[in-house]
């Protein structure tokens, strides 16, 4: 296996590093004095604040604005946190066909602080 001077990332030790340490590592390796690491949720919500009425999602004959997608995903994220014992970094299985609901569910899981595991419905 080729190393290229980089150490292999061991998934079993993924809890050994936190976001602050990751930011410091990014600063050291890129030479940047200040690195900003943003999550998908943060980037999405920035887009919502910039262009809330722009179309964020088109699926078949359905269109959804950034604001509408944000509101629906927030609603589902709140429901999930209020009704299930979710903790940060829990894995949430999503078994959905491609649809607007699938994207709403993915965003909701991420907003709830969890990670999603996609499961093919035909499996």
C-alpha positions as MATLAB code, in Angstrom:
seq = 'XXXXXXXXXXXXXXXXXXXXXXXXXXXXXXXXXXXXXXXXXXXXXXXXXXXXXXXXXXXXXXXXXXXXXXXXXXXXXXXXXXXXXXXXXXXXXXXXXXXXXXXXXXXXXXXXXXXXXXXXXXX';
ca = [
       0.000    0.000    0.000;
       1.334    3.411   -0.968;
       1.744    5.812    1.955;
       2.693    9.131    0.272;
       3.830   10.445    3.662;
       0.305   10.440    5.107;
      -0.811    8.291    7.984;
      -3.807    6.065    7.440;
      -6.971    7.283    9.177;
      -8.207    4.691   11.651;
     -12.016    4.872   11.912;
     -11.929    3.123   15.293;
     -10.046    6.100   16.730;
     -12.379    8.711   15.193;
     -13.516    9.820   18.662;
      -9.939   10.675   19.582;
      -9.972   13.993   17.708;
     -12.355   16.905   18.114;
     -13.237   19.810   15.830;
     -10.800   22.180   17.535;
      -7.931   19.757   17.012;
      -8.997   19.190   13.406;
      -8.960   22.951   12.812;
      -5.451   23.164   14.288;
      -4.279   20.318   12.061;
      -5.791   22.019    9.007;
      -4.009   25.256    9.924;
      -0.672   23.502   10.285;
      -0.939   21.478    7.093;
      -2.243   24.302    4.897;
      -0.157   27.080    6.376;
      -3.297   29.099    7.007;
      -3.351   31.182   10.141;
      -7.091   30.710   10.566;
      -9.080   27.879    9.050;
     -12.830   27.871    9.030;
     -14.419   24.473    8.781;
     -18.140   24.570    8.171;
     -20.614   21.747    8.240;
     -23.058   21.016    5.445;
     -25.825   22.341    7.694;
     -23.963   25.622    8.279;
     -23.334   26.067    4.566;
     -26.973   25.276    3.759;
     -28.271   27.728    6.370;
     -25.954   30.442    5.027;
     -27.520   29.891    1.625;
     -31.007   30.077    3.176;
     -30.178   33.474    4.693;
     -28.709   34.779    1.411;
     -31.387   33.607   -1.034;
     -34.386   32.202    0.880;
     -36.782   32.379   -2.067;
     -34.485   30.796   -4.645;
     -35.258   27.272   -5.775;
     -33.176   24.797   -3.781;
     -34.740   21.562   -4.936;
     -36.503   20.310   -8.034;
     -37.795   16.756   -8.197;
     -40.190   15.710  -10.936;
     -42.927   18.390  -10.789;
     -42.079   19.616   -7.264;
     -40.010   22.714   -6.547;
     -38.936   23.843   -3.101;
     -37.246   27.085   -2.039;
     -34.335   27.211    0.373;
     -36.648   28.648    3.035;
     -39.253   25.922    2.582;
     -36.644   23.153    2.605;
     -35.081   24.660    5.724;
     -38.425   24.898    7.539;
     -39.420   21.319    6.690;
     -36.039   19.896    7.695;
     -36.071   21.901   10.959;
     -39.550   20.602   11.736;
     -38.485   16.984   11.182;
     -35.239   17.482   13.158;
     -37.232   18.841   16.123;
     -39.673   15.944   15.905;
     -36.827   13.418   15.851;
     -35.066   15.007   18.845;
     -38.318   15.329   20.831;
     -39.604   11.809   20.158;
     -36.460    9.667   20.005;
     -33.492    9.419   22.330;
     -31.091   10.806   19.738;
     -27.655   11.860   20.827;
     -24.962   13.608   18.823;
     -23.238   11.330   16.357;
     -25.943    8.610   16.486;
     -26.480    6.805   13.211;
     -29.964    7.090   11.723;
     -30.991    4.669    8.974;
     -32.903    6.230    6.087;
     -34.755    3.855    3.784;
     -36.379    6.185    1.249;
     -36.801    6.324   -2.495;
     -35.359    9.372   -4.229;
     -37.699   12.245   -3.505;
     -37.959   15.628   -1.833;
     -38.682   13.766    1.399;
     -35.321   12.028    1.162;
     -33.441   15.348    1.082;
     -35.597   16.751    3.900;
     -34.800   13.650    5.976;
     -31.047   13.853    5.272;
     -30.925   17.504    6.326;
     -33.070   16.783    9.398;
     -30.753   13.995   10.562;
     -27.713   16.249   10.135;
     -29.471   19.140   11.928;
     -30.287   16.772   14.797;
     -26.525   16.249   15.188;
     -26.559   12.715   13.838;
     -25.267   10.919   10.773;
     -27.470    9.168    8.273;
     -27.021    5.696    6.846;
     -28.750    5.347    3.476;
     -30.469    2.029    2.892;
     -31.648    1.066   -0.577;
     -35.439    0.491   -0.365;
     -35.293   -2.405   -2.830;
     -32.716   -4.258   -0.703;
];
